[in-house]
XYZ file of C-alpha atoms in Angstrom:
658
model
C 6.489 7.582 9.578
C 3.095 9.154 10.350
C 0.778 9.416 7.354
C -2.500 11.237 6.753
C -2.079 12.498 3.218
C -1.204 15.196 2.300
C 0.503 15.310 5.705
C 3.576 13.325 6.777
C 5.793 13.308 9.842
C 9.058 11.388 9.461
C 11.198 10.769 12.542
C 13.929 8.570 13.929
C 13.362 6.534 17.079
C 15.172 9.210 19.099
C 12.174 11.526 18.766
C 14.189 14.688 18.108
C 13.826 16.182 14.629
C 17.335 17.126 13.565
C 16.739 18.083 9.919
C 18.959 15.252 8.726
C 17.862 12.963 5.902
C 14.091 12.926 5.493
C 13.246 14.023 9.040
C 10.506 16.594 9.423
C 6.863 17.517 9.008
C 5.587 17.619 5.405
C 2.528 19.027 3.736
C 1.695 18.285 0.096
C 5.258 17.158 -0.552
C 6.944 20.206 1.070
C 8.920 20.078 4.326
C 7.268 22.683 6.501
C 9.404 21.918 9.568
C 12.709 20.055 9.439
C 14.052 20.610 12.949
C 12.279 20.355 16.296
C 14.740 19.814 19.124
C 13.555 19.719 22.745
C 15.691 20.533 25.812
C 14.388 20.494 29.388
C 16.522 22.010 32.136
C 19.346 22.243 29.611
C 19.283 18.534 28.666
C 17.852 16.426 25.884
C 15.540 13.667 27.162
C 17.005 10.162 27.112
C 14.944 8.234 24.531
C 13.453 5.022 25.959
C 10.642 4.162 23.532
C 9.248 5.087 20.134
C 6.173 3.472 18.621
C 3.326 4.085 16.220
C -0.035 4.499 17.950
C -1.925 4.680 14.653
C -1.110 5.188 10.995
C -0.995 8.965 11.465
C 0.511 9.279 14.947
C 3.684 8.285 16.814
C 4.551 8.464 20.502
C 8.067 9.091 21.829
C 8.939 8.668 25.492
C 12.102 9.972 27.165
C 13.287 10.481 30.720
C 15.301 13.082 32.670
C 16.953 13.467 36.050
C 16.535 17.087 37.093
C 16.889 16.926 40.895
C 20.227 16.324 42.647
C 19.109 13.224 44.557
C 22.089 11.244 43.307
C 20.189 8.097 42.415
C 19.730 6.478 39.015
C 15.970 6.961 38.804
C 14.538 9.624 36.474
C 12.102 12.052 38.003
C 10.632 13.550 34.810
C 9.039 11.608 31.963
C 8.799 13.453 28.639
C 6.141 12.239 26.228
C 5.925 13.615 22.675
C 2.980 12.722 20.470
C 3.638 13.595 16.824
C 0.851 13.610 14.224
C 0.914 13.710 10.448
C -1.306 16.810 10.441
C 1.624 18.869 11.785
C 0.777 18.767 15.481
C 3.212 17.864 18.261
C 2.097 17.611 21.870
C 4.814 17.653 24.566
C 3.853 16.447 28.052
C 6.187 16.691 31.053
C 5.216 14.349 33.914
C 6.923 14.747 37.284
C 7.683 12.010 39.785
C 9.580 14.381 42.090
C 8.533 14.909 45.693
C 8.590 18.699 45.369
C 7.432 21.201 42.751
C 9.765 21.617 39.811
C 10.523 24.818 37.949
C 11.916 23.799 34.583
C 13.199 25.852 31.658
C 11.969 24.329 28.378
C 13.433 25.149 24.958
C 12.292 24.050 21.514
C 14.671 24.784 18.621
C 12.889 24.996 15.260
C 13.984 25.346 11.657
C 13.099 24.441 8.099
C 14.297 24.677 4.506
C 10.810 24.458 2.890
C 12.341 21.958 0.460
C 10.214 19.628 -1.618
C 10.523 15.887 -1.109
C 12.199 15.268 -4.469
C 14.942 17.784 -3.714
C 15.545 16.201 -0.310
C 15.711 12.725 -1.823
C 18.299 13.862 -4.369
C 20.466 15.406 -1.657
C 20.456 18.855 -3.305
C 19.567 20.788 -0.159
C 20.137 24.420 0.610
C 20.576 26.030 4.053
C 17.829 26.536 6.574
C 15.733 29.647 6.072
C 15.825 32.611 8.435
C 12.882 32.756 10.820
C 10.755 35.719 11.842
C 8.537 36.125 14.877
C 4.927 35.290 14.077
C 2.479 35.742 16.958
C 3.083 32.921 19.434
C 5.638 31.232 17.202
C 7.869 31.492 14.144
C 7.474 31.861 10.386
C 9.711 30.935 7.428
C 9.278 31.984 3.813
C 10.887 31.499 0.412
C 9.806 32.460 -3.138
C 7.680 29.301 -3.437
C 5.841 29.417 -0.121
C 5.835 29.907 3.630
C 5.200 27.913 6.785
C 4.709 28.804 10.430
C 4.605 27.196 13.870
C 2.294 28.308 16.663
C 2.553 27.285 20.309
C -0.016 26.822 23.066
C 0.608 28.108 25.672
C 2.538 30.989 24.114
C 6.253 30.911 24.937
C 7.801 33.404 27.345
C 10.516 34.198 24.787
C 10.728 33.883 21.005
C 14.236 34.298 19.553
C 13.889 34.335 15.779
C 17.644 34.487 15.047
C 18.152 31.153 16.830
C 14.754 29.667 15.988
C 14.039 29.243 19.702
C 10.831 29.116 21.727
C 11.300 29.243 25.526
C 9.053 28.551 28.507
C 9.557 28.421 32.260
C 7.093 25.819 33.502
C 6.144 24.762 37.011
C 5.241 21.101 37.486
C 3.622 20.083 40.785
C 4.581 16.776 42.459
C 3.036 13.987 40.407
C 1.591 16.561 38.003
C 1.893 17.282 34.288
C 2.439 20.256 32.005
C 1.619 20.265 28.289
C 2.856 22.301 25.323
C 1.302 21.959 21.877
C 3.037 22.995 18.649
C 1.271 23.251 15.295
C 3.180 23.467 11.997
C 1.208 24.652 8.966
C 1.639 25.830 5.408
C 0.674 29.486 5.197
C -1.785 28.744 2.372
C -3.738 26.460 4.685
C -5.934 27.392 7.559
C -5.981 25.543 10.849
C -7.303 21.986 10.769
C -10.669 21.918 12.574
C -10.831 19.944 15.798
C -11.801 16.290 15.285
C -11.217 16.429 11.532
C -8.405 14.616 9.753
C -6.818 16.322 6.758
C -7.029 14.013 3.762
C -5.607 14.508 0.323
C -7.626 15.668 -2.595
C -6.322 14.702 -5.966
C -7.118 16.228 -9.313
C -6.817 13.322 -11.720
C -5.617 14.204 -15.191
C -3.431 12.324 -17.659
C 0.264 12.619 -16.786
C -0.310 14.997 -13.845
C -1.694 15.028 -10.336
C -2.285 17.866 -7.922
C -2.484 17.383 -4.172
C -4.773 19.710 -2.273
C -5.979 19.783 1.321
C -9.596 18.867 1.778
C -10.722 17.954 5.299
C -13.025 15.005 5.822
C -14.295 13.309 8.909
C -12.414 10.196 9.934
C -15.670 8.287 10.226
C -16.371 8.819 6.534
C -13.763 6.274 5.454
C -14.833 4.183 2.451
C -13.170 1.144 4.030
C -15.049 -1.174 6.385
C -13.650 -1.395 9.918
C -13.038 -5.146 9.777
C -11.396 -7.114 12.595
C -9.522 -10.391 12.810
C -9.138 -12.635 15.857
C -7.868 -16.154 16.315
C -5.284 -18.484 17.740
C -2.497 -16.469 16.117
C -2.545 -12.930 17.571
C -0.650 -11.570 14.560
C -3.747 -11.731 12.345
C -5.552 -9.039 14.300
C -2.561 -6.720 14.389
C -1.864 -7.149 10.670
C -5.452 -6.434 9.602
C -5.832 -3.433 11.910
C -2.536 -1.913 10.768
C -3.288 -2.582 7.105
C -6.668 -0.860 7.299
C -5.162 2.076 9.179
C -2.458 2.474 6.533
C -4.999 2.255 3.714
C -7.034 5.001 5.368
C -3.928 7.151 5.668
C -3.141 6.746 1.954
C -6.554 7.812 0.658
C -6.636 10.489 -2.032
C -9.725 12.449 -3.017
C -10.677 14.280 -6.190
C -11.534 17.911 -5.317
C -13.912 18.149 -8.261
C -15.658 14.894 -7.276
C -15.169 14.708 -3.482
C -17.065 11.429 -3.083
C -14.434 9.637 -5.202
C -11.302 8.348 -3.504
C -8.406 6.113 -4.421
C -5.140 5.040 -2.815
C -1.777 6.747 -3.179
C 1.022 4.370 -4.136
C 3.077 4.887 -0.984
C 5.015 7.099 1.376
C 7.336 8.915 1.184
C 8.337 8.503 -2.473
C 5.021 8.132 -4.296
C 2.312 10.106 -2.558
C 0.315 10.680 -5.733
C -1.850 8.548 -7.988
C -0.107 5.607 -9.675
C -2.871 4.015 -11.777
C -1.652 0.391 -11.856
C -0.893 0.317 -8.120
C -4.172 2.073 -7.268
C -6.182 -0.515 -9.218
C -4.223 -3.442 -7.757
C -4.655 -2.146 -4.207
C -8.375 -1.454 -4.713
C -8.820 -5.012 -5.971
C -7.182 -6.500 -2.877
C -9.365 -4.372 -0.588
C -12.700 -5.479 -2.095
C -13.429 -7.495 1.088
C -13.617 -4.111 2.857
C -16.275 -2.806 0.466
C -16.504 -1.537 -3.095
C -16.295 2.220 -2.466
C -12.540 2.512 -3.002
C -12.846 0.369 -6.134
C -15.660 2.469 -7.592
C -13.906 5.728 -6.726
C -10.652 4.515 -8.271
C -12.426 3.406 -11.438
C -14.267 6.713 -11.812
C -11.133 8.760 -11.224
C -9.130 6.763 -13.760
C -11.974 6.727 -16.277
C -11.676 10.515 -16.356
C -8.017 10.129 -17.383
C -8.677 7.564 -20.126
C -7.421 8.436 -23.607
C -10.436 8.748 -25.902
C -8.862 10.507 -28.895
C -8.416 8.299 -31.992
C -5.080 6.552 -32.336
C -3.195 3.468 -31.172
C -3.452 4.514 -27.507
C -7.194 5.144 -27.594
C -8.785 3.426 -24.604
C -5.622 3.289 -22.493
C -5.347 4.468 -18.890
C -2.144 6.589 -18.889
C 0.711 5.513 -16.657
C 4.508 5.857 -16.446
C 7.207 3.367 -17.421
C 8.464 1.057 -14.657
C 11.846 -0.599 -14.263
C 11.701 -4.363 -14.897
C 15.091 -5.456 -13.611
C 18.258 -6.526 -15.341
C 16.760 -8.793 -18.014
C 13.999 -6.699 -19.540
C 13.470 -3.096 -20.624
C 11.132 -0.912 -18.532
C 7.498 -1.932 -18.771
C 4.492 0.291 -19.326
C 2.213 0.592 -16.306
C -0.416 2.028 -18.668
C -0.735 -1.443 -20.201
C -1.194 -3.009 -16.777
C -3.694 -0.359 -15.667
C -5.728 -0.654 -18.876
C -5.995 -4.422 -18.409
C -6.743 -4.143 -14.673
C -9.615 -1.681 -15.190
C -12.220 -4.141 -16.545
C -10.998 -6.825 -14.122
C -11.582 -4.600 -11.097
C -15.001 -3.570 -12.387
C -16.035 -7.193 -12.993
C -14.852 -8.370 -9.574
C -16.252 -5.340 -7.734
C -19.620 -6.274 -9.197
C -19.231 -9.766 -7.693
C -18.507 -8.211 -4.298
C -21.552 -5.951 -4.406
C -21.012 -2.938 -6.684
C -24.460 -1.703 -7.676
C -25.817 -2.161 -11.198
C -26.080 1.616 -11.556
C -22.380 2.095 -10.762
C -21.382 -0.762 -13.053
C -23.400 0.660 -15.936
C -21.815 4.076 -15.418
C -18.306 2.600 -15.658
C -18.999 0.055 -18.388
C -18.194 2.352 -21.370
C -14.678 2.958 -20.015
C -14.189 -0.781 -19.503
C -15.385 -1.426 -23.060
C -12.816 1.045 -24.373
C -10.090 -0.835 -22.460
C -11.205 -4.146 -23.983
C -11.443 -2.615 -27.450
C -7.880 -1.341 -27.062
C -6.773 -4.880 -26.159
C -8.427 -6.498 -29.195
C -7.234 -3.758 -31.541
C -3.660 -3.870 -30.277
C -3.194 -7.649 -30.507
C -5.066 -7.669 -33.852
C -4.569 -11.160 -35.306
C -1.525 -11.940 -33.172
C -1.669 -14.080 -30.056
C 0.472 -11.905 -27.789
C 0.388 -8.394 -26.373
C 3.777 -6.698 -26.520
C 4.790 -4.241 -23.826
C 5.697 -1.496 -24.300
C 4.193 -1.067 -27.725
C 5.330 -1.223 -30.425
C 8.179 -3.694 -30.816
C 8.616 -4.535 -27.136
C 8.892 -8.012 -25.641
C 5.851 -10.137 -24.925
C 6.067 -10.400 -21.127
C 4.682 -13.385 -19.281
C 2.739 -11.290 -16.783
C 1.295 -9.070 -19.529
C -0.206 -12.132 -21.217
C -1.666 -13.178 -17.849
C -3.188 -9.700 -17.365
C -4.575 -9.707 -20.920
C -6.026 -13.221 -20.627
C -7.731 -12.415 -17.331
C -9.077 -9.108 -18.714
C -10.510 -10.903 -21.743
C -12.319 -13.576 -19.716
C -13.603 -11.342 -16.924
C -14.398 -8.620 -19.451
C -16.429 -11.067 -21.526
C -18.293 -12.160 -18.393
C -19.003 -8.501 -17.580
C -20.230 -7.701 -21.096
C -22.576 -10.692 -21.072
C -23.974 -9.762 -17.673
C -24.689 -6.215 -18.880
C -26.169 -7.425 -22.209
C -23.361 -5.863 -24.251
C -21.806 -7.461 -27.344
C -18.206 -8.583 -27.679
C -17.934 -11.336 -25.085
C -17.681 -14.228 -27.531
C -14.833 -12.594 -29.439
C -12.848 -12.028 -26.240
C -13.332 -15.634 -25.141
C -12.225 -16.962 -28.520
C -9.076 -14.819 -28.416
C -8.364 -16.040 -24.866
C -8.815 -19.654 -25.983
C -6.261 -19.204 -28.779
C -3.885 -17.448 -26.385
C -4.020 -20.413 -23.977
C -3.147 -22.842 -26.734
C -0.160 -20.892 -28.032
C 1.063 -19.739 -24.618
C 1.347 -23.295 -23.279
C 3.602 -24.095 -26.214
C 5.595 -20.884 -26.758
C 6.053 -19.743 -23.156
C 7.014 -23.058 -21.609
C 10.701 -23.963 -21.478
C 11.480 -27.658 -20.960
C 14.492 -28.466 -18.829
C 15.733 -31.411 -16.711
C 14.092 -29.900 -13.623
C 10.602 -30.164 -15.066
C 10.435 -26.929 -17.012
C 9.483 -23.348 -16.263
C 7.498 -20.483 -17.786
C 9.540 -18.013 -19.808
C 9.724 -14.544 -18.289
C 9.138 -13.083 -21.754
C 9.606 -13.607 -25.470
C 11.661 -11.079 -27.382
C 10.327 -9.370 -30.483
C 12.241 -12.024 -32.482
C 10.478 -14.837 -30.595
C 13.390 -15.886 -28.334
C 12.240 -16.981 -24.843
C 13.929 -15.468 -21.791
C 14.296 -18.300 -19.275
C 14.994 -16.545 -15.957
C 12.726 -17.519 -13.067
C 11.064 -14.482 -11.510
C 8.149 -13.642 -9.240
C 6.110 -12.085 -12.046
C 5.146 -15.670 -12.908
C 2.688 -15.545 -9.972
C 0.331 -13.574 -12.214
C -0.255 -16.844 -14.090
C -1.991 -18.121 -10.932
C -4.116 -14.957 -10.523
C -6.918 -15.810 -12.943
C -9.761 -13.731 -11.478
C -13.235 -14.360 -10.072
C -16.194 -15.393 -12.221
C -19.780 -16.209 -11.254
C -20.701 -18.765 -8.644
C -17.340 -18.467 -6.896
C -15.453 -20.024 -9.816
C -12.041 -18.807 -10.911
C -11.348 -18.178 -14.573
C -9.145 -20.745 -16.368
C -5.427 -20.056 -16.411
C -2.848 -19.871 -19.158
C -1.020 -22.974 -17.877
C -2.289 -26.539 -17.975
C -2.505 -28.704 -14.859
C 0.996 -30.193 -15.139
C 2.583 -26.803 -15.814
C 0.700 -25.244 -12.878
C 1.983 -27.977 -10.566
C 5.548 -27.342 -11.728
C 5.175 -23.584 -11.213
C 3.903 -24.207 -7.672
C 6.962 -26.377 -6.990
C 9.277 -23.666 -8.310
C 7.653 -20.917 -6.243
C 7.997 -23.058 -3.118
C 11.655 -23.885 -3.769
C 14.494 -22.363 -1.690
C 15.543 -20.380 -4.765
C 12.307 -18.372 -4.634
C 10.985 -18.688 -1.064
C 13.314 -16.654 1.150
C 11.553 -17.678 4.350
C 10.218 -14.106 4.545
C 8.259 -14.224 1.278
C 8.774 -14.634 -2.449
C 11.947 -13.295 -4.041
C 11.625 -11.228 -7.191
C 14.253 -13.362 -8.943
C 15.589 -16.840 -8.210
C 18.897 -17.018 -6.364
C 20.495 -19.052 -9.177
C 19.611 -16.544 -11.884
C 22.121 -14.135 -13.429
C 21.694 -10.661 -11.972
C 20.207 -11.841 -8.674
C 20.494 -9.148 -6.011
C 18.679 -9.553 -2.677
C 18.112 -5.788 -2.649
C 17.117 -5.577 -6.325
C 13.582 -4.242 -6.359
C 12.819 -6.335 -9.467
C 15.715 -8.777 -9.222
C 15.647 -10.426 -5.818
C 13.872 -8.357 -3.181
C 10.666 -9.694 -1.639
C 7.699 -7.734 -2.975
C 4.653 -8.125 -0.743
C 2.123 -7.652 -3.544
C 3.517 -10.563 -5.571
C 3.894 -12.730 -2.470
C 0.235 -12.199 -1.525
C -0.873 -13.014 -5.076
C 1.251 -16.172 -4.895
C -0.381 -17.240 -1.615
C -3.888 -16.623 -2.964
C -3.145 -18.216 -6.337
C -1.483 -21.296 -4.866
C -4.368 -21.751 -2.440
C -6.943 -21.456 -5.230
C -5.025 -23.959 -7.365
C -4.826 -26.464 -4.500
C -1.147 -26.081 -3.588
C -1.616 -25.176 0.042
C 1.775 -26.423 1.243
C 3.668 -23.899 -0.891
C 1.148 -21.130 -0.242
C 1.169 -21.720 3.518
C 4.968 -21.535 3.674
C 4.909 -18.132 1.963
C 2.078 -16.975 4.232
C 3.981 -17.908 7.379
C 7.047 -16.091 6.077
C 5.158 -12.868 5.438
C 3.501 -12.995 8.863
C 6.932 -13.359 10.474
C 8.209 -10.421 8.434
C 5.136 -8.362 9.330
C 5.821 -8.943 13.020
C 9.400 -7.730 12.540
C 8.062 -4.584 10.819
C 5.508 -4.022 13.615
C 2.790 -5.212 11.223
C 3.251 -2.234 8.866
C 4.510 -4.082 5.805
C 6.768 -2.186 3.405
C 6.258 -2.651 -0.327
C 9.495 -4.684 -0.414
C 12.452 -5.814 1.666
C 15.659 -7.717 1.000
C 15.411 -11.309 -0.224
C 18.127 -12.572 2.142
C 17.527 -16.113 3.380
C 15.772 -16.298 6.722
C 17.776 -17.691 9.616
C 17.272 -18.306 13.319
C 17.181 -15.115 15.332
C 17.247 -12.911 12.251
C 14.885 -10.236 10.982
C 14.197 -9.192 7.382
C 16.459 -6.428 6.100
C 14.593 -3.216 5.163
C 15.008 -1.874 1.641
C 16.212 1.744 1.689
C 13.990 2.780 -1.242
C 10.806 1.019 -0.122
C 7.592 2.891 0.545
C 6.170 2.168 3.992
C 3.255 2.313 4.176
C 2.435 1.311 0.606
C -1.018 0.734 -0.849
C -0.252 -2.651 -2.392
C 1.490 -3.859 0.789
C -1.394 -2.766 3.017
C -3.873 -4.255 0.548
C -1.825 -7.460 0.559
C -2.414 -7.748 4.304
C -6.159 -7.832 3.619
C -5.774 -10.369 0.787
C -3.543 -12.696 2.826
C -6.004 -12.907 5.705
C -9.156 -13.256 3.614
C -7.407 -16.032 1.651
C -7.512 -18.080 4.869
C -11.311 -18.168 4.558
C -11.428 -18.283 0.743
C -14.411 -15.912 0.452
C -15.739 -15.930 -3.142
C -18.906 -13.857 -3.465
C -21.360 -13.531 -6.330
C -23.599 -10.696 -5.191
C -25.676 -10.565 -8.432
C -26.556 -14.234 -7.942
C -27.058 -13.810 -4.198
C -24.445 -16.417 -3.227
C -21.107 -16.626 -1.452
C -18.782 -19.616 -1.634
C -16.128 -20.446 0.943
C -12.899 -22.226 0.028
C -10.818 -22.058 3.243
C -7.295 -23.415 3.537
C -7.962 -27.004 4.580
C -4.868 -27.229 6.725
C -5.916 -24.243 8.912
C -2.263 -23.107 9.066
C -2.944 -20.409 11.680
C -5.498 -22.349 13.703
C -8.885 -20.764 14.273
C -9.412 -17.399 12.588
C -12.481 -15.157 12.699
C -12.960 -12.235 10.300
C -15.724 -9.813 11.242
C -16.959 -6.624 9.633
C -16.082 -7.501 6.038
C -18.481 -6.360 3.286
C -20.277 -8.614 0.810
C -23.305 -7.442 -1.183
C -23.115 -4.039 0.575
C -23.742 -5.606 3.997
C -21.567 -6.734 6.920
C -20.092 -10.190 6.472
C -18.342 -12.313 9.096
C -16.781 -15.745 8.753
C -14.994 -18.136 11.095
C -12.522 -20.844 10.080
C -12.082 -23.561 12.697
C -8.985 -25.536 13.592
C -10.109 -28.355 11.296
C -10.231 -26.040 8.282
C -14.022 -25.777 8.157
C -15.538 -22.347 7.506
C -18.842 -20.997 8.806
C -20.642 -17.756 7.936
C -21.624 -15.892 11.106
C -23.085 -12.716 9.580
C -24.281 -11.945 6.061
C -26.753 -9.893 4.041
C -30.364 -11.003 4.118
C -30.998 -13.515 1.345
C -27.312 -14.274 0.693
C -27.030 -18.050 0.194
C -24.018 -20.283 0.728
C -22.794 -21.571 -2.630
C -21.569 -25.083 -3.236
């Protein structure tokens, strides 16, 4: 799956595009080419390898025997390089002892269907093609696409969708053919320029437009990881490449960018996922965070009413035990958290001041909605009080109060007092005692009945957020309860060996493929690793970390947003989830969070300090992270085999905190 939004190229490992399933080239959610079948000398190449060369490009290698020498060795290698921008380059390389004259055919076709129609299976027939210069064109009432070829084919047969060449390949030589598929509304992509997505952010709607930008203008730092475990470098490089590929831009504010939720199902802006992913990528700089915050601030509801101050977002399925949740609630609570933490990582005072009014509206919505009650229901009104929603609200209150104080704004004391009361009642009302030591309730119904199932959303109780001086905010659980939660998360019921299951194996409704009821979700697993490490439970956190790294290797280091929660066994690989996005913003961001957790980097740019809390056990041996960003400057850190961390590069004047 090659991604450079709004472009996609989805293929099987055979390399041929057959038009089946999701195969094809896409632009802005429309399949501009569904079929691209290659035949050389009347034969399809025998596929021998398929691999991603970058987030937006894949390489397919096949072989052919075209001379009657009678041996088993191929004498032509066929290499196809397929890019998300709609380009396919075909190279024929000869190993024959004499010149070869080879007929080459490419069969093309498309239905110009949108991705949603393809996913639902409601497809119509392929469209009729017409000759268009050096290629073919297809049209329907909603649009048109075309393919051009270089060099021009000798024959173009529109009725069969065929382009034909007769090529001569010298001994040991090569011949190349380049195909370009485009939407008719778009011009050619300039050489050396990657087509990124522009996104018009408005409540309840997004619009994807093509807006070229130079690859070097990425808002993400080009960080690198090296160490005793070679997987760390591959995971970080792939994660950053996928994040780059998922960038969306606002055409009316082209300097602002955020991350699409994932490919192929959610190529647009999903506010909660965009904020969560931006938060995990803060070690790569604050530009994605600031762009995401500005884009979402423009969608914020400001009209009077009970939703005033909210960041709009859709409902999200919550599994078998709870009704769908409201991602608007999560996004509204994440907004001030991301702003507060981005400031710690180096967001400028000017940018923070610009975004502060929107954050204040989010915090005002929180205080107004809970009123005198201790809990925030979701969705409002009359919904259950979810465990993770209370964790989001508590963190927003404490980090929001810290932000208001730092910017000399009122309201911080009231937020802290509400958070203090929430801690006291939560530890009583949300804790279920049982012979195994107890567990946090997944939620409390509107009638006050606790729901006891053990699920991965409890990891949000460990994600308390970053305050000044490298300190984490206090959590909703006390010390004994936190220890018990760590034990539960590290138990075989939750730790699949590949990561954290969404629901414990002993719970009613457990399904290893259930995206909220048993599948491993990378975002929650990464939060568990970071939260367990921060709370001092490195054994449990390290086990989850090792599991995810093993899964990442099986997925060629491009982590999907989720995969099946089947128990890991010798010689096995994690089972892919058929509905998972891959790449996904939260999964790629999780790769960054997992690796930076090894060094425990906790910056406080306004105070000019950075604190290091590395994993003492050094579970992956020596690890070096270079090219991170702290206080708007390059930052590099090395963790030795004894678990000691050392800063190797930092901004002038940045001091090491205690």
